[in-house]
mmCIF file of C-alpha atoms and ligand atoms in Angstrom:
data_model
loop_
_atom_site.group_PDB
_atom_site.id
_atom_site.type_symbol
_atom_site.label_atom_id
_atom_site.label_comp_id
_atom_site.label_asym_id
_atom_site.label_seq_id
_atom_site.Cartn_x
_atom_site.Cartn_y
_atom_site.Cartn_z
ATOM 1 C CA MET O 297 262.748 17.187 151.396
ATOM 2 C CA ARG O 298 263.305 20.302 148.149
ATOM 3 C CA SER O 299 262.030 19.533 144.807
ATOM 4 C CA ALA O 300 264.631 18.448 142.899
ATOM 5 C CA PRO O 301 265.249 16.891 139.199
ATOM 6 C CA PHE O 302 266.468 13.522 138.552
ATOM 7 C CA PRO O 303 269.991 13.948 138.640
ATOM 8 C CA TYR O 304 269.964 11.285 135.964
ATOM 9 C CA ILE O 305 268.427 14.816 133.884
ATOM 10 C CA LEU O 306 271.406 16.486 135.021
ATOM 11 C CA ALA O 307 273.658 14.637 133.754
ATOM 12 C CA ALA O 308 272.515 14.748 130.544
ATOM 13 C CA ASP O 309 274.909 16.261 128.188
ATOM 14 C CA GLY O 310 273.220 19.683 126.076
ATOM 15 C CA THR O 311 276.107 21.102 124.911
ATOM 16 C CA ALA O 312 275.721 19.897 121.584
ATOM 17 C CA ALA O 313 272.790 21.823 120.175
ATOM 18 C CA VAL O 314 275.596 25.111 120.016
ATOM 19 C CA LYS O 315 273.972 27.357 116.965
ATOM 20 C CA ALA O 316 277.204 30.089 115.726
ATOM 21 C CA THR O 317 277.197 32.691 115.838
ATOM 22 C CA PRO O 318 279.087 35.622 113.598
ATOM 23 C CA PRO O 319 281.749 37.388 114.496
ATOM 24 C CA PRO O 320 281.160 41.182 115.477
ATOM 25 C CA GLY O 321 281.101 42.958 112.463
ATOM 26 C CA GLY O 322 281.933 40.386 110.523
ATOM 27 C CA GLN O 323 280.603 37.786 108.559
ATOM 28 C CA PHE O 324 280.965 34.195 108.140
ATOM 29 C CA ILE O 325 280.409 31.088 107.050
ATOM 30 C CA ASP O 326 278.283 28.016 109.135
ATOM 31 C CA LEU O 327 279.269 24.762 107.769
ATOM 32 C CA SER O 328 278.926 23.821 111.579
ATOM 33 C CA LEU O 329 274.589 21.673 111.261
ATOM 34 C CA ASN O 330 274.282 19.608 108.066
ATOM 35 C CA GLU O 331 271.995 22.357 106.947
ATOM 36 C CA SER O 332 271.186 22.221 103.037
ATOM 37 C CA SER O 333 273.222 25.579 102.042
ATOM 38 C CA TYR O 334 271.030 24.791 98.899
ATOM 39 C CA GLY O 335 267.724 26.814 100.240
ATOM 40 C CA ALA O 336 263.987 25.859 100.124
ATOM 41 C CA SER O 337 262.054 25.971 97.501
ATOM 42 C CA PRO O 338 259.963 28.780 96.719
ATOM 43 C CA ARG O 339 256.741 27.032 96.671
ATOM 44 C CA ALA O 340 256.886 26.090 100.491
ATOM 45 C CA ILE O 341 259.046 29.386 101.520
ATOM 46 C CA ALA O 342 255.815 31.089 99.656
ATOM 47 C CA ALA O 343 253.260 28.778 100.967
ATOM 48 C CA ALA O 344 254.828 29.718 104.514
ATOM 49 C CA THR O 345 254.547 33.702 103.652
ATOM 50 C CA ALA O 346 250.718 33.040 103.153
ATOM 51 C CA ARG O 347 250.658 31.214 105.922
ATOM 52 C CA CYS O 348 252.165 34.276 108.137
ATOM 53 C CA ALA O 349 248.681 35.745 107.007
ATOM 54 C CA ASP O 350 246.415 33.812 109.448
ATOM 55 C CA PRO O 351 248.773 33.658 113.390
ATOM 56 C CA ALA O 352 245.428 34.005 115.290
ATOM 57 C CA ARG O 353 244.093 30.167 113.714
ATOM 58 C CA TYR O 354 245.059 27.044 115.210
ATOM 59 C CA PRO O 355 247.392 24.048 113.546
ATOM 60 C CA ASP O 356 245.015 21.096 112.504
ATOM 61 C CA PRO O 357 247.087 19.044 115.402
ATOM 62 C CA ALA O 358 247.452 15.774 113.683
ATOM 63 C CA SER O 359 248.309 17.383 110.522
ATOM 64 C CA THR O 360 246.183 15.704 108.553
ATOM 65 C CA ASP O 361 246.674 17.285 105.290
ATOM 66 C CA LEU O 362 250.532 16.588 105.484
ATOM 67 C CA ARG O 363 249.788 13.045 106.563
ATOM 68 C CA GLU O 364 247.681 12.328 103.453
ATOM 69 C CA ALA O 365 250.709 13.895 101.691
ATOM 70 C CA LEU O 366 253.348 12.176 102.959
ATOM 71 C CA GLY O 367 251.234 8.909 102.146
ATOM 72 C CA ARG O 368 250.590 9.812 98.709
ATOM 73 C CA VAL O 369 254.016 10.047 97.634
ATOM 74 C CA HIS O 370 255.832 7.879 99.819
ATOM 75 C CA ASP O 371 253.009 5.130 99.378
ATOM 76 C CA LEU O 372 252.689 4.965 103.103
ATOM 77 C CA ASP O 373 249.361 5.095 105.233
ATOM 78 C CA PRO O 374 249.016 7.896 106.379
ATOM 79 C CA ALA O 375 247.104 5.969 109.709
ATOM 80 C CA ARG O 376 250.570 5.571 110.623
ATOM 81 C CA ILE O 377 252.392 8.449 109.994
ATOM 82 C CA VAL O 378 252.743 10.853 113.300
ATOM 83 C CA CYS O 379 255.219 14.488 112.817
ATOM 84 C CA GLY O 380 256.494 16.182 114.624
ATOM 85 C CA ASN O 381 258.946 18.741 115.488
ATOM 86 C CA GLY O 382 261.617 18.182 113.769
ATOM 87 C CA SER O 383 262.421 14.579 113.887
ATOM 88 C CA GLU O 384 264.262 15.320 116.789
ATOM 89 C CA ASP O 385 260.919 15.111 118.519
ATOM 90 C CA LEU O 386 259.629 12.437 117.252
ATOM 91 C CA LEU O 387 263.091 9.871 118.685
ATOM 92 C CA ASP O 388 261.972 11.638 121.838
ATOM 93 C CA ILE O 389 259.176 10.844 121.768
ATOM 94 C CA ILE O 390 259.686 7.019 121.034
ATOM 95 C CA GLY O 391 262.131 7.081 123.824
ATOM 96 C CA ARG O 392 259.902 8.522 126.652
ATOM 97 C CA ILE O 393 257.673 5.478 125.593
ATOM 98 C CA TYR O 394 259.343 2.292 124.889
ATOM 99 C CA ALA O 395 262.464 2.823 127.718
ATOM 100 C CA ARG O 396 262.428 3.856 131.253
ATOM 101 C CA PRO O 397 265.248 3.434 133.962
ATOM 102 C CA GLY O 398 267.189 0.011 133.739
ATOM 103 C CA ASP O 399 266.520 -0.815 130.573
ATOM 104 C CA GLU O 400 268.921 -0.601 127.624
ATOM 105 C CA ILE O 401 269.363 2.214 125.001
ATOM 106 C CA LEU O 402 271.563 0.815 122.115
ATOM 107 C CA PHE O 403 273.171 1.880 119.133
ATOM 108 C CA THR O 404 276.554 2.607 117.284
ATOM 109 C CA GLU O 405 279.810 3.251 118.789
ATOM 110 C CA HIS O 406 280.029 6.743 116.273
ATOM 111 C CA GLY O 407 275.743 7.391 116.370
ATOM 112 C CA PHE O 408 273.765 10.095 116.411
ATOM 113 C CA ALA O 409 274.499 12.825 119.700
ATOM 114 C CA GLN O 410 271.068 12.396 120.653
ATOM 115 C CA PHE O 411 270.707 9.061 120.516
ATOM 116 C CA ARG O 412 272.821 8.968 123.491
ATOM 117 C CA LEU O 413 271.113 12.538 125.129
ATOM 118 C CA ILE O 414 267.640 10.379 125.263
ATOM 119 C CA ALA O 415 268.952 6.832 126.692
ATOM 120 C CA THR O 416 270.943 9.803 129.159
ATOM 121 C CA ARG O 417 267.633 11.868 130.441
ATOM 122 C CA LEU O 418 265.215 8.838 130.490
ATOM 123 C CA GLY O 419 267.547 7.005 132.703
ATOM 124 C CA ALA O 420 268.443 4.053 130.508
ATOM 125 C CA THR O 421 271.729 3.120 129.882
ATOM 126 C CA PRO O 422 273.315 4.048 126.725
ATOM 127 C CA VAL O 423 275.247 1.149 125.184
ATOM 128 C CA THR O 424 276.944 1.553 121.594
ATOM 129 C CA ALA O 425 278.742 -1.218 119.611
ATOM 130 C CA ALA O 426 281.477 -1.457 117.688
ATOM 131 C CA GLU O 427 282.003 0.114 114.231
ATOM 132 C CA HIS O 428 284.428 -1.565 112.009
ATOM 133 C CA HIS O 429 285.671 1.038 108.729
ATOM 134 C CA LEU O 430 283.368 3.942 110.588
ATOM 135 C CA THR O 431 280.085 1.948 109.526
ATOM 136 C CA ALA O 432 277.518 0.266 111.958
ATOM 137 C CA GLN O 433 278.152 -3.595 111.990
ATOM 138 C CA VAL O 434 275.139 -6.079 112.064
ATOM 139 C CA GLU O 435 277.137 -9.023 113.517
ATOM 140 C CA ALA O 436 278.520 -6.487 117.251
ATOM 141 C CA LEU O 437 274.528 -4.731 118.113
ATOM 142 C CA LEU O 438 272.958 -7.782 117.422
ATOM 143 C CA ALA O 439 275.223 -9.184 119.881
ATOM 144 C CA ALA O 440 274.610 -5.893 122.005
ATOM 145 C CA VAL O 441 271.715 -6.660 122.793
ATOM 146 C CA THR O 442 270.710 -7.903 126.224
ATOM 147 C CA GLU O 443 267.000 -8.873 127.792
ATOM 148 C CA ARG O 444 267.204 -5.389 128.723
ATOM 149 C CA THR O 445 267.369 -3.581 125.837
ATOM 150 C CA LYS O 446 264.239 -1.681 124.030
ATOM 151 C CA ILE O 447 265.244 0.697 121.146
ATOM 152 C CA LEU O 448 268.159 -0.072 118.635
ATOM 153 C CA TYR O 449 268.862 3.201 117.573
ATOM 154 C CA LEU O 450 270.417 3.642 113.526
ATOM 155 C CA ALA O 451 270.778 6.348 111.905
ATOM 156 C CA ASN O 452 271.556 5.510 108.009
ATOM 157 C CA PRO O 453 272.993 7.786 107.376
ATOM 158 C CA ASN O 454 274.245 8.297 109.982
ATOM 159 C CA ASN O 455 275.929 11.768 111.371
ATOM 160 C CA PRO O 456 278.651 12.352 112.203
ATOM 161 C CA THR O 457 279.746 9.512 109.891
ATOM 162 C CA GLY O 458 277.912 9.891 107.171
ATOM 163 C CA THR O 459 277.650 5.738 106.380
ATOM 164 C CA TYR O 460 275.044 3.530 106.258
ATOM 165 C CA LEU O 461 273.319 0.397 106.063
ATOM 166 C CA PRO O 462 273.196 -1.733 102.496
ATOM 167 C CA THR O 463 269.637 -2.402 102.203
ATOM 168 C CA PRO O 464 271.094 -6.604 102.464
ATOM 169 C CA GLU O 465 272.273 -5.672 105.812
ATOM 170 C CA LEU O 466 269.267 -3.157 107.254
ATOM 171 C CA ARG O 467 267.275 -7.009 106.247
ATOM 172 C CA ARG O 468 269.652 -9.116 108.592
ATOM 173 C CA LEU O 469 270.002 -6.752 111.813
ATOM 174 C CA HIS O 470 265.743 -6.716 112.207
ATOM 175 C CA ALA O 471 265.891 -10.557 110.978
ATOM 176 C CA GLY O 472 268.382 -11.103 113.468
ATOM 177 C CA LEU O 473 266.605 -8.650 116.518
ATOM 178 C CA PRO O 474 263.739 -9.432 118.800
ATOM 179 C CA GLN O 475 260.367 -8.650 118.961
ATOM 180 C CA SER O 476 261.195 -6.906 121.936
ATOM 181 C CA VAL O 477 263.550 -4.628 120.982
ATOM 182 C CA LEU O 478 262.354 -1.509 118.296
ATOM 183 C CA LEU O 479 263.964 -0.666 115.672
ATOM 184 C CA VAL O 480 264.477 2.863 115.318
ATOM 185 C CA ILE O 481 265.152 3.765 111.600
ATOM 186 C CA ASP O 482 266.980 7.494 111.633
ATOM 187 C CA ALA O 483 267.173 8.367 107.933
ATOM 188 C CA ALA O 484 267.289 11.991 108.183
ATOM 189 C CA TYR O 485 269.474 11.821 105.343
ATOM 190 C CA ALA O 486 267.617 9.669 103.529
ATOM 191 C CA GLU O 487 266.886 12.295 100.057
ATOM 192 C CA TYR O 488 271.232 12.540 99.683
ATOM 193 C CA VAL O 489 272.242 8.678 99.516
ATOM 194 C CA GLY O 490 271.287 8.303 95.938
ATOM 195 C CA ALA O 491 272.761 4.892 95.459
ATOM 196 C CA SER O 492 271.233 1.350 94.132
ATOM 197 C CA ASP O 493 271.935 -0.797 97.520
ATOM 198 C CA TYR O 494 270.076 1.907 99.916
ATOM 199 C CA ASP O 495 266.183 2.079 101.220
ATOM 200 C CA SER O 496 265.321 4.274 103.812
ATOM 201 C CA GLY O 497 263.797 1.771 105.747
ATOM 202 C CA LEU O 498 260.238 2.521 104.687
ATOM 203 C CA THR O 499 261.122 -1.023 102.913
ATOM 204 C CA LEU O 500 260.846 -2.776 106.051
ATOM 205 C CA ALA O 501 258.209 -0.760 107.881
ATOM 206 C CA ARG O 502 255.967 -1.031 104.635
ATOM 207 C CA ASP O 503 255.537 -4.370 106.073
ATOM 208 C CA ASN O 504 252.520 -5.182 107.778
ATOM 209 C CA SER O 505 254.352 -8.511 110.243
ATOM 210 C CA ALA O 506 257.145 -6.054 111.883
ATOM 211 C CA LYS O 507 255.640 -4.462 114.210
ATOM 212 C CA ASN O 508 259.095 -2.931 115.746
ATOM 213 C CA ILE O 509 259.808 -0.995 113.680
ATOM 214 C CA VAL O 510 260.103 2.418 113.187
ATOM 215 C CA VAL O 511 261.206 4.537 110.657
ATOM 216 C CA THR O 512 261.824 8.475 111.133
ATOM 217 C CA HIS O 513 262.429 11.581 108.545
ATOM 218 C CA THR O 514 263.202 14.913 108.108
ATOM 219 C CA PHE O 515 261.985 18.024 106.212
ATOM 220 C CA SER O 516 265.365 19.616 107.598
ATOM 221 C CA LYS O 517 268.164 17.916 105.267
ATOM 222 C CA ALA O 518 267.254 17.898 101.343
ATOM 223 C CA TYR O 519 264.209 20.050 101.741
ATOM 224 C CA GLY O 520 266.205 23.346 104.045
ATOM 225 C CA LEU O 521 263.266 23.376 105.980
ATOM 226 C CA ALA O 522 265.029 23.407 108.850
ATOM 227 C CA ALA O 523 263.962 26.453 110.793
ATOM 228 C CA PHE O 524 260.726 25.767 110.376
ATOM 229 C CA ARG O 525 261.768 21.791 111.989
ATOM 230 C CA VAL O 526 259.145 19.630 109.998
ATOM 231 C CA GLY O 527 259.352 15.392 110.890
ATOM 232 C CA TRP O 528 257.320 12.132 110.285
ATOM 233 C CA ALA O 529 257.866 9.071 110.823
ATOM 234 C CA TYR O 530 256.320 5.872 110.372
ATOM 235 C CA ALA O 531 255.897 2.899 112.422
ATOM 236 C CA PRO O 532 253.873 0.975 113.437
ATOM 237 C CA ALA O 533 249.905 0.390 114.187
ATOM 238 C CA GLY O 534 250.421 0.099 118.524
ATOM 239 C CA ALA O 535 253.505 2.452 118.383
ATOM 240 C CA ILE O 536 251.326 5.706 116.964
ATOM 241 C CA GLY O 537 248.466 5.716 119.460
ATOM 242 C CA ALA O 538 251.066 5.848 121.994
ATOM 243 C CA MET O 539 253.075 9.055 119.688
ATOM 244 C CA ASN O 540 249.601 10.608 119.688
ATOM 245 C CA LEU O 541 249.114 10.709 123.397
ATOM 246 C CA VAL O 542 252.231 11.419 124.356
ATOM 247 C CA ARG O 543 253.291 13.908 121.844
ATOM 248 C CA ALA O 544 252.405 17.560 122.603
ATOM 249 C CA ILE O 545 248.868 18.510 120.244
ATOM 250 C CA GLY O 546 250.640 21.188 118.940
ATOM 251 C CA ASN O 547 253.240 20.237 117.784
ATOM 252 C CA LEU O 548 253.939 21.090 114.491
ATOM 253 C CA ASN O 549 252.932 24.685 114.116
ATOM 254 C CA ALA O 550 250.647 25.607 111.137
ATOM 255 C CA ILE O 551 253.231 27.592 109.084
ATOM 256 C CA ALA O 552 255.893 24.456 109.308
ATOM 257 C CA GLN O 553 252.740 22.126 107.522
ATOM 258 C CA ALA O 554 251.564 24.376 105.226
ATOM 259 C CA ALA O 555 255.714 24.730 104.159
ATOM 260 C CA ALA O 556 257.097 20.988 103.489
ATOM 261 C CA LEU O 557 253.326 20.285 101.970
ATOM 262 C CA ALA O 558 253.676 22.827 99.397
ATOM 263 C CA ALA O 559 257.783 21.385 99.953
ATOM 264 C CA LEU O 560 256.231 18.036 98.859
ATOM 265 C CA ASP O 561 254.940 19.541 95.687
ATOM 266 C CA ASP O 562 258.488 20.477 94.181
ATOM 267 C CA PRO O 563 260.786 17.568 93.966
ATOM 268 C CA GLY O 564 262.622 18.550 91.131
ATOM 269 C CA PHE O 565 263.789 21.086 93.527
ATOM 270 C CA VAL O 566 265.009 18.351 95.921
ATOM 271 C CA ALA O 567 266.764 16.240 93.461
ATOM 272 C CA ARG O 568 268.364 19.554 92.309
ATOM 273 C CA THR O 569 270.212 20.286 95.914
ATOM 274 C CA CYS O 570 270.558 16.123 96.358
ATOM 275 C CA GLU O 571 272.932 16.372 92.968
ATOM 276 C CA HIS O 572 274.249 19.598 93.744
ATOM 277 C CA THR O 573 275.509 18.320 96.535
ATOM 278 C CA ALA O 574 276.726 15.320 95.318
ATOM 279 C CA GLY O 575 278.822 16.548 93.429
ATOM 280 C CA GLU O 576 280.518 19.122 95.062
ATOM 281 C CA ARG O 577 280.787 16.212 97.651
ATOM 282 C CA THR O 578 282.871 14.687 94.745
ATOM 283 C CA ARG O 579 284.918 18.165 93.780
ATOM 284 C CA LEU O 580 285.343 18.362 98.241
ATOM 285 C CA THR O 581 286.611 15.476 99.085
ATOM 286 C CA ALA O 582 288.808 15.509 96.429
ATOM 287 C CA ALA O 583 290.410 18.248 96.808
ATOM 288 C CA LEU O 584 291.545 17.359 100.433
ATOM 289 C CA THR O 585 292.455 13.938 99.983
ATOM 290 C CA SER O 586 294.632 15.836 97.280
ATOM 291 C CA LEU O 587 295.722 17.840 100.806
ATOM 292 C CA GLY O 588 296.941 14.614 102.001
ATOM 293 C CA ILE O 589 293.431 15.268 104.736
ATOM 294 C CA ALA O 590 291.792 12.260 105.004
ATOM 295 C CA VAL O 591 288.252 12.213 104.061
ATOM 296 C CA PRO O 592 285.503 8.323 104.842
ATOM 297 C CA ASN O 593 283.496 8.072 102.281
ATOM 298 C CA GLY O 594 280.287 9.483 103.419
ATOM 299 C CA ARG O 595 277.243 10.293 100.864
ATOM 300 C CA THR O 596 275.731 13.200 102.834
ATOM 301 C CA ASN O 597 275.210 16.920 102.764
ATOM 302 C CA PHE O 598 278.288 16.844 105.077
ATOM 303 C CA LEU O 599 281.666 14.856 104.797
ATOM 304 C CA LEU O 600 284.803 13.943 107.710
ATOM 305 C CA ALA O 601 287.911 15.514 107.156
ATOM 306 C CA GLY O 602 290.900 14.273 109.633
ATOM 307 C CA PHE O 603 293.836 15.876 111.029
ATOM 308 C CA PRO O 604 296.171 14.768 112.490
ATOM 309 C CA ASP O 605 294.930 18.407 114.757
ATOM 310 C CA ALA O 606 291.871 18.397 114.403
ATOM 311 C CA GLY O 607 291.081 20.968 117.092
ATOM 312 C CA ALA O 608 294.190 23.399 115.313
ATOM 313 C CA ALA O 609 292.884 22.979 111.900
ATOM 314 C CA HIS O 610 289.155 24.001 113.080
ATOM 315 C CA ARG O 611 290.872 27.253 114.925
ATOM 316 C CA HIS O 612 292.465 27.528 111.727
ATOM 317 C CA LEU O 613 289.411 27.393 109.845
ATOM 318 C CA ALA O 614 288.134 29.772 112.889
ATOM 319 C CA ARG O 615 289.947 32.237 111.499
ATOM 320 C CA ASP O 616 289.626 32.638 107.730
ATOM 321 C CA GLY O 617 286.126 32.938 109.124
ATOM 322 C CA ILE O 618 284.806 28.769 107.926
ATOM 323 C CA VAL O 619 282.458 27.410 110.913
ATOM 324 C CA THR O 620 283.285 23.524 111.610
ATOM 325 C CA ARG O 621 282.366 21.132 114.258
ATOM 326 C CA PRO O 622 284.528 18.981 115.768
ATOM 327 C CA VAL O 623 283.000 16.265 116.563
ATOM 328 C CA ALA O 624 285.401 14.376 119.859
ATOM 329 C CA ASP O 625 282.397 14.518 121.631
ATOM 330 C CA HIS O 626 281.512 11.015 119.165
ATOM 331 C CA GLY O 627 284.717 9.403 119.661
ATOM 332 C CA LEU O 628 286.084 11.148 117.029
ATOM 333 C CA PRO O 629 289.528 13.172 118.884
ATOM 334 C CA THR O 630 291.001 13.511 115.002
ATOM 335 C CA TYR O 631 287.735 14.610 112.748
ATOM 336 C CA LEU O 632 285.785 17.781 111.729
ATOM 337 C CA ARG O 633 282.712 17.349 110.219
ATOM 338 C CA LEU O 634 281.696 20.409 107.448
ATOM 339 C CA THR O 635 278.764 20.739 105.734
ATOM 340 C CA ILE O 636 279.080 20.660 101.455
ATOM 341 C CA GLY O 637 278.965 24.508 101.234
ATOM 342 C CA LEU O 638 278.064 26.381 97.969
ATOM 343 C CA PRO O 639 280.669 26.264 95.561
ATOM 344 C CA ALA O 640 282.341 29.381 96.827
ATOM 345 C CA GLU O 641 282.429 28.116 100.210
ATOM 346 C CA ASN O 642 283.388 25.435 99.337
ATOM 347 C CA ASP O 643 286.564 26.755 97.823
ATOM 348 C CA ALA O 644 286.344 28.755 100.733
ATOM 349 C CA VAL O 645 287.333 25.624 102.822
ATOM 350 C CA ILE O 646 290.071 24.442 100.068
ATOM 351 C CA ALA O 647 292.166 27.584 100.263
ATOM 352 C CA SER O 648 291.658 27.578 104.172
ATOM 353 C CA LEU O 649 292.741 23.772 104.407
ATOM 354 C CA ARG O 650 295.102 24.348 101.345
ATOM 355 C CA SER O 651 297.754 27.535 104.166
ATOM 356 C CA PHE O 652 296.970 25.234 106.657
ATOM 357 C CA MET O 653 297.934 22.005 105.084
ATOM 358 C CA VAL O 654 301.436 23.643 104.958
HETATM 359 C C1 PLP X 945 270.694 11.506 112.040
HETATM 360 C C2 PLP X 945 269.998 12.774 111.798
HETATM 361 N N1 PLP X 945 268.968 12.326 112.823
HETATM 362 C C3 PLP X 945 267.770 13.662 113.112
HETATM 363 C C4 PLP X 945 268.294 14.973 112.770
HETATM 364 C C5 PLP X 945 267.389 16.022 112.981
HETATM 365 O O1 PLP X 945 266.312 16.626 112.707
HETATM 366 P P1 PLP X 945 265.605 17.811 112.599
HETATM 367 O O2 PLP X 945 264.890 17.348 114.940
HETATM 368 O O3 PLP X 945 265.623 18.490 112.432
HETATM 369 O O4 PLP X 945 264.303 16.816 112.296
HETATM 370 C C6 PLP X 945 269.649 15.323 113.182
HETATM 371 C C7 PLP X 945 270.054 16.850 112.465
HETATM 372 O O5 PLP X 945 271.559 17.280 112.657
HETATM 373 C C8 PLP X 945 270.486 13.962 112.306
HETATM 374 O O6 PLP X 945 272.193 14.601 112.069
#
């Protein structure tokens, strides 16, 4: 018998993770990956640059300084924080710890693409629950739970819909779940929401009696550090031990640790990023809506734009040097997802779509 990868691993579709490349000799505006258009704190960049001067030394494998700083900033026990190579690393590790072939992994109809990928790569069964108005529905999620459900992944707010479950709904979801199901709240876009009825899930998770909640966060979005790949999770004590056993020992490199630590020290930068993003989101939404383009109400650094022929809109924008993300793979064939850019970039989007819609 020849050695061979498990067939279910080969069935996983990793094509979603594509970084756009500029046309030969040309410029383009990349709005395809929900990156921050406002960059990173100068303090983070300086700290990363300084750490580059000593490349021969390994990073702290426990990310101690960063976990302690996160504990102070978010009022959390650092012992219950684990850092990862982006939050995708942690979402993946959680899957590997809690699910195996035959188990079910639950997420919503238009849930973040990585959830399906995690399930498929584990040989577990992906199960989806219907959304309502592009928003997660507590009843549908609870109705989809079976005795084989091991994990419920909820991106809150979700990518690509941009919608979120308000805190009372999140509480209702958790209260209705059996303790045997781990609720993983992926709060990658938490900083952008800015609504009084929103909590990233940390309030729920801080409660020691909640032994089945993990909340993940990232420095890739509002902190503008996507290149360095820094994520963190707050998890019950029992899960933290297992996550630390499964993760690669040096999963967060020293430059990334230094950058994230310094970024935490500059909350004003993140606040300004979120303020500018929200202002541009409102402006872009109004402009696209006035062109007859459907824009569902999201609270993140991207938005969905609906077209009778999203493929034609995608090609038209691309001809004008603007790269957006079709989201048919998320069950949304009539939409494009686009990052909220800088004001001039958003002006270019509006101008391009104005000529498309005539
Ligand atoms: C909902 C959601 N979760 C997690 C991630 C992964 O982020 P990272 O691995 O950069 O922390 C993304 C990235 O786009 C996302 O949209």
